[in-house]
PDB file of C-alpha atoms in Angstrom:
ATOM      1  CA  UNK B   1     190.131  55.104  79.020  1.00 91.00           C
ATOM      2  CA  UNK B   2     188.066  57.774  77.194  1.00 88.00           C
ATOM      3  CA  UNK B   3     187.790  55.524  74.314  1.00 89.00           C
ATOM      4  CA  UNK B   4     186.551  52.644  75.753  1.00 95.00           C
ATOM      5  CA  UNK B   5     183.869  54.871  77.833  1.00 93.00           C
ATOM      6  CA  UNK B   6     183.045  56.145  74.582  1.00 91.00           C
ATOM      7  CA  UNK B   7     182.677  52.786  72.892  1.00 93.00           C
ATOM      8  CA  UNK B   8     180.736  51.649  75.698  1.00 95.00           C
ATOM      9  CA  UNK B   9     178.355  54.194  75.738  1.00 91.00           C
ATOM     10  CA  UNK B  10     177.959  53.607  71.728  1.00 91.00           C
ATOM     11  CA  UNK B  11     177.218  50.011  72.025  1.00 93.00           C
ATOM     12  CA  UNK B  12     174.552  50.661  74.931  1.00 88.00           C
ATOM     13  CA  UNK B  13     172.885  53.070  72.973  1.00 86.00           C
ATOM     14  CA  UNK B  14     172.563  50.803  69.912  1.00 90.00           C
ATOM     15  CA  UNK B  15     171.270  48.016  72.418  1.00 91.00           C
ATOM     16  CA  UNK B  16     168.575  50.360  74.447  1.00 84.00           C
ATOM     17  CA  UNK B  17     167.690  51.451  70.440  1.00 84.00           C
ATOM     18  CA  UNK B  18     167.670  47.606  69.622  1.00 90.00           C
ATOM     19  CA  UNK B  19     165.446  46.803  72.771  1.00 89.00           C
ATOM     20  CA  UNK B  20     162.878  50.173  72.326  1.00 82.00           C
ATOM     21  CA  UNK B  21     162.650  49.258  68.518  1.00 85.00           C
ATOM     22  CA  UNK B  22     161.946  45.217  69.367  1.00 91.00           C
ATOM     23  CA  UNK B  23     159.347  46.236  72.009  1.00 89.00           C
ATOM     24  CA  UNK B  24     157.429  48.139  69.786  1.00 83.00           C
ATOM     25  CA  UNK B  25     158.065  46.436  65.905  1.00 82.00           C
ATOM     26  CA  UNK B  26     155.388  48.578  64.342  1.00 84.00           C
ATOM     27  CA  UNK B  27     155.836  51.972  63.990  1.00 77.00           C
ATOM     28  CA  UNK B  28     152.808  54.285  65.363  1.00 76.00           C
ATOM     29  CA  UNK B  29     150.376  55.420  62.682  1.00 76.00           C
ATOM     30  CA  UNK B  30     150.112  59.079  63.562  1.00 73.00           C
ATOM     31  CA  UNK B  31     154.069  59.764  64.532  1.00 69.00           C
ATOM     32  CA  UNK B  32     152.998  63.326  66.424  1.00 68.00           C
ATOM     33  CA  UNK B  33     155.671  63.832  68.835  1.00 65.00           C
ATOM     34  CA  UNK B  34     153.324  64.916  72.314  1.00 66.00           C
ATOM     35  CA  UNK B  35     155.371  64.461  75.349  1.00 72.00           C
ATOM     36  CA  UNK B  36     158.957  63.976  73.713  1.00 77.00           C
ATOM     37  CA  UNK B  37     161.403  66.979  73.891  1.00 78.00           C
ATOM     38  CA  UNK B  38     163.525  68.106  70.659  1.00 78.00           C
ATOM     39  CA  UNK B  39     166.603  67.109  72.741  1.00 80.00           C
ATOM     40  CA  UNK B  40     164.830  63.165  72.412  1.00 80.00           C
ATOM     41  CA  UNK B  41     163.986  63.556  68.946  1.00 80.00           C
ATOM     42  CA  UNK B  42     167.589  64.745  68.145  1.00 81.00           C
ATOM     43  CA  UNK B  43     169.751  61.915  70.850  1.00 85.00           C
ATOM     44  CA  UNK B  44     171.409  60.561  67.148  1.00 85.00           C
ATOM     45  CA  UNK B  45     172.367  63.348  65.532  1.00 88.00           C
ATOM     46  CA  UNK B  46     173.181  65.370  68.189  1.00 88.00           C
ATOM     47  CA  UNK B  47     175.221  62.378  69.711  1.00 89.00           C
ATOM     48  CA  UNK B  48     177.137  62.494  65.636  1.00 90.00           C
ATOM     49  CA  UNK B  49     177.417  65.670  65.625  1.00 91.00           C
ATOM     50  CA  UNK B  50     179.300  65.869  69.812  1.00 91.00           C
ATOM     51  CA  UNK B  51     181.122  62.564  67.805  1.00 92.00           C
ATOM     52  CA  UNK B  52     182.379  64.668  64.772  1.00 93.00           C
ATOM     53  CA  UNK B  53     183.123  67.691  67.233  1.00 93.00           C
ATOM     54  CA  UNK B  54     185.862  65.601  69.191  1.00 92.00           C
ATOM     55  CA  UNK B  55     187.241  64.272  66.352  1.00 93.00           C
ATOM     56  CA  UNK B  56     187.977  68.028  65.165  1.00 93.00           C
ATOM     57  CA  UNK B  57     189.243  68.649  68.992  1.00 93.00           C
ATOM     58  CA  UNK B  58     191.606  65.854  68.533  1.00 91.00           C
ATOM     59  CA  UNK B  59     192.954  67.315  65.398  1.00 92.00           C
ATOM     60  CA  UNK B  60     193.033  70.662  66.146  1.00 91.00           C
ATOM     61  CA  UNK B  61     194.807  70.493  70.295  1.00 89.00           C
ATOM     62  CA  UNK B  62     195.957  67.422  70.033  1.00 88.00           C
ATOM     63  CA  UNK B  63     197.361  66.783  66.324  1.00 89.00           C
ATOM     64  CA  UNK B  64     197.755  69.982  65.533  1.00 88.00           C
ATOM     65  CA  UNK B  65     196.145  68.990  61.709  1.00 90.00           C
ATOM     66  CA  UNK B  66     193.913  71.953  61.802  1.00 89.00           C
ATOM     67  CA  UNK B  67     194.668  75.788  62.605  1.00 86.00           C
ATOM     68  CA  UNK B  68     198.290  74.310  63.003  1.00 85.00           C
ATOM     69  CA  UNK B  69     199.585  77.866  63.365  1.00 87.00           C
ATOM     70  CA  UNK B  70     198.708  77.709  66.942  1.00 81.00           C
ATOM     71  CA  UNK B  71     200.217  74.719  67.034  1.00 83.00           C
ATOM     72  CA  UNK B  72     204.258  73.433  68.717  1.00 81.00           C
ATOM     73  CA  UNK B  73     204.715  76.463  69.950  1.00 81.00           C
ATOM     74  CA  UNK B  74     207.707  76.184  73.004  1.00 82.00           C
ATOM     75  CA  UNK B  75     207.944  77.374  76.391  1.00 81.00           C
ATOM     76  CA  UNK B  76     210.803  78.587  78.193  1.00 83.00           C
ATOM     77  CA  UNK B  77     210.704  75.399  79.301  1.00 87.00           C
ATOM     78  CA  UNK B  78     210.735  73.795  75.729  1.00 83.00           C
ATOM     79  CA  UNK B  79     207.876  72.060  76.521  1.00 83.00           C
ATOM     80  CA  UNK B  80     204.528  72.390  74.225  1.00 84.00           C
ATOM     81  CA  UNK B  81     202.772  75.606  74.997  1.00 87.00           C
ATOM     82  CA  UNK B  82     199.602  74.399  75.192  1.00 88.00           C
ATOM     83  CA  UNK B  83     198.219  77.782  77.044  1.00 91.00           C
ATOM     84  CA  UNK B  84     199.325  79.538  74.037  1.00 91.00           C
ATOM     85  CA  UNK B  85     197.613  77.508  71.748  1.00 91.00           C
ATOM     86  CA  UNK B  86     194.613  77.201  73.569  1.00 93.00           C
ATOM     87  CA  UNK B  87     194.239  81.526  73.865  1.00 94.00           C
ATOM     88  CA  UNK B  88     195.489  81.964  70.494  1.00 93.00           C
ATOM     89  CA  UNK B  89     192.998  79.512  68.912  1.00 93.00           C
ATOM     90  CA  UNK B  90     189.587  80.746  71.059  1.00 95.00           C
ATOM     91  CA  UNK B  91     190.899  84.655  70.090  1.00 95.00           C
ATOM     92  CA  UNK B  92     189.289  83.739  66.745  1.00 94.00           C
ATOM     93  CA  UNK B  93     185.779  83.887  66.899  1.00 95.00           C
ATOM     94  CA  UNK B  94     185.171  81.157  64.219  1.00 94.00           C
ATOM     95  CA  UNK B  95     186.814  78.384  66.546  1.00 94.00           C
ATOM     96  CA  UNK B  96     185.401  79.663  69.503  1.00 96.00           C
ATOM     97  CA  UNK B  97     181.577  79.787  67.617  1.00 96.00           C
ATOM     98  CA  UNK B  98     182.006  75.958  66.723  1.00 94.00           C
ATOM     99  CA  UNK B  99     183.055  75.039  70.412  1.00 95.00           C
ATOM    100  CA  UNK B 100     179.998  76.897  71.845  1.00 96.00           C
ATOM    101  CA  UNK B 101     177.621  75.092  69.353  1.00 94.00           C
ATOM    102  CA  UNK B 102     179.165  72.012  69.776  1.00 94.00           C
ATOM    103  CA  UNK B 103     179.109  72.644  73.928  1.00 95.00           C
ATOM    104  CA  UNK B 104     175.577  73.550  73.418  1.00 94.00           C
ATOM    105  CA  UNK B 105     174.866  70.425  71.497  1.00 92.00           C
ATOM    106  CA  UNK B 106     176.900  68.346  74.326  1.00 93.00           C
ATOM    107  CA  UNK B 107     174.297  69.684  76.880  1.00 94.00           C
ATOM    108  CA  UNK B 108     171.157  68.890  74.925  1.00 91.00           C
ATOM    109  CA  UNK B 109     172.622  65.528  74.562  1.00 92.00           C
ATOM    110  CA  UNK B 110     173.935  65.025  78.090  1.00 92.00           C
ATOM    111  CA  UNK B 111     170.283  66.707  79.631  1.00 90.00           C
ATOM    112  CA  UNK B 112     168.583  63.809  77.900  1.00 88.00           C
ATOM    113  CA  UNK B 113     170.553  60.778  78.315  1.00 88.00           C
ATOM    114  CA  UNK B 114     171.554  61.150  81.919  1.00 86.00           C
ATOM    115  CA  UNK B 115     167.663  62.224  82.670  1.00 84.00           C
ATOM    116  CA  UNK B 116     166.673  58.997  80.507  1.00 83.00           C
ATOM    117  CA  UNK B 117     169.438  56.923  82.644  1.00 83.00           C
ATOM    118  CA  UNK B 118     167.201  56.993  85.455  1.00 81.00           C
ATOM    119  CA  UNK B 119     164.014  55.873  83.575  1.00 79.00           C
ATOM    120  CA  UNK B 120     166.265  52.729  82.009  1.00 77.00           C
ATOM    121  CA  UNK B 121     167.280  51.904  85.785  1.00 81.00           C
ATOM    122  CA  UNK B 122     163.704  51.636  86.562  1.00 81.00           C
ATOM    123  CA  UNK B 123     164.052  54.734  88.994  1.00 82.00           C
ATOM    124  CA  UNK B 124     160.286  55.511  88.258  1.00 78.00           C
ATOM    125  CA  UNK B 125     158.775  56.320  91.651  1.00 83.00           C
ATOM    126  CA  UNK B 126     156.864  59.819  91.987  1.00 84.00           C
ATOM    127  CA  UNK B 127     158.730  60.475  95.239  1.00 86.00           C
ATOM    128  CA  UNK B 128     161.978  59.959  92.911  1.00 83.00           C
ATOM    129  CA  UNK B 129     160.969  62.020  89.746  1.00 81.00           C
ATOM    130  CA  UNK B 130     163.550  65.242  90.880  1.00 82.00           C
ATOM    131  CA  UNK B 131     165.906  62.712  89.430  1.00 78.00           C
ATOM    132  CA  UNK B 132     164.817  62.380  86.178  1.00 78.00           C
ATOM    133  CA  UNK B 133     163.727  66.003  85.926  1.00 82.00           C
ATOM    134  CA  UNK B 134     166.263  67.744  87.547  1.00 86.00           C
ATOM    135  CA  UNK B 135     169.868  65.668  87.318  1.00 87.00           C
ATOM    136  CA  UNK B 136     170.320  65.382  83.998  1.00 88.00           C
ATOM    137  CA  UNK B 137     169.599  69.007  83.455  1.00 91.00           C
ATOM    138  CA  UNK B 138     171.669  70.147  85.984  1.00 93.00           C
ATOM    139  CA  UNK B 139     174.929  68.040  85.032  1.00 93.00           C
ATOM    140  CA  UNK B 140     174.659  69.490  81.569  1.00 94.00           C
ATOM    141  CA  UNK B 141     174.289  72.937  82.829  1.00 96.00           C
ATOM    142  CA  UNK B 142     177.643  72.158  84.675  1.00 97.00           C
ATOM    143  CA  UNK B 143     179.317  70.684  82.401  1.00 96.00           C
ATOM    144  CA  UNK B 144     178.247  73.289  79.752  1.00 97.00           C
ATOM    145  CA  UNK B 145     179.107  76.407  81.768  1.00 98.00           C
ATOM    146  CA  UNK B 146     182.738  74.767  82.696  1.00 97.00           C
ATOM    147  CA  UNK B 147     183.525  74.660  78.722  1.00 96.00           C
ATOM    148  CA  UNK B 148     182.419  76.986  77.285  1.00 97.00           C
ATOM    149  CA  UNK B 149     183.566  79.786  79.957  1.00 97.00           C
ATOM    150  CA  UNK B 150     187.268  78.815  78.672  1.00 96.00           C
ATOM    151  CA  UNK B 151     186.659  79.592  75.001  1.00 97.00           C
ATOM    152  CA  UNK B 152     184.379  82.718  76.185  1.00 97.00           C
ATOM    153  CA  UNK B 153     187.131  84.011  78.637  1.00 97.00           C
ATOM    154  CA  UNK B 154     189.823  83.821  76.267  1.00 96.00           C
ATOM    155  CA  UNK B 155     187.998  85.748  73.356  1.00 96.00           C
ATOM    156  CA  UNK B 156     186.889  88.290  75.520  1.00 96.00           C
ATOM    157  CA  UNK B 157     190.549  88.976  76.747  1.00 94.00           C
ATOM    158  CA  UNK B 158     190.137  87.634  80.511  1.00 95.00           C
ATOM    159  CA  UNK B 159     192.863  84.828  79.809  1.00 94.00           C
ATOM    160  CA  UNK B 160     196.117  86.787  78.748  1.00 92.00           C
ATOM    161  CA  UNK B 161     198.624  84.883  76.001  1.00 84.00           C
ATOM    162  CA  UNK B 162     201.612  83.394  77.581  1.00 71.00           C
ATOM    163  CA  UNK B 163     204.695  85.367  77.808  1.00 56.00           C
TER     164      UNK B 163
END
């Protein structure tokens, strides 16, 4: 399901690019960037970079490819301890660095696009503009504050390795 969300979400951003660069073929002779953000300027490359970040998620919780010594550890149930992987890997402050900047990166991303949502619908009424301004900035927040208080909480010591 994630995947196809994902791949959705690719192929509408290469058609909105598509449709901005076929409404305006000529590129502007003085490209000064007045009333865009950095988080605008940056939508690919950030969007690459949050791309190349879950691909190293997937290898490192999921396919235990990298830092694979925190990796198949058992519980007393025999089951994967993924707790134990989880505070063992964000105990080193290398992993837990990349997840921040990659959260960070996530939010910047997320800010934009779900602000720039509304403007695509055509939600462009004064009386409507908290939307624009204020959603997208407040789901990143959110979501931003969710993930990286795990990584944060178990290198600071407030999430205890399993038994």
């Amino acid at each position: 399901g994630l995947l196809a969300i994902f791949l959705l979400h690719v192929g509408a951003a290469i058609k909105v690019t598509r449709a901005n660069r076929a409404a305006r073929p000529d590129p502007y002779r003085f490209p000064a960037t007045v009333q865009t953000t950095y988080a605008a300027r940056t939508m690919v490359m950030s969007g690459l970079i949050v791309a190349a970040f879950v691909v190293y998620h997937l290898l490192h919780f999921t396919l235990g490819a990298v830092h694979g010594e925190h990796f198949g550890a058992l519980d007393a149930a025999g089951r994967p301890d993924v707790h134990r992987m989880v505070v063992a890997s964000f105990r080193e402050w290398p992993i837990t660095a990349a997840y921040l900047v990659a959260q960070v990166l996530l939010g910047m991303h997320i800010a934009h696009g779900a602000s720039s949502a509304f403007q695509s619908l055509g939600v462009t009424h004064p009386r409507l503009a908290f939307l624009k301004t204020g959603f997208g900035p407040g789901v990143a927040t959110v979501i931003v504050l969710g993930n990286v208080s795990i990584p944060l909480a178990c290198l600071i010591g407030l999430v205890p390795p399993s038994a």
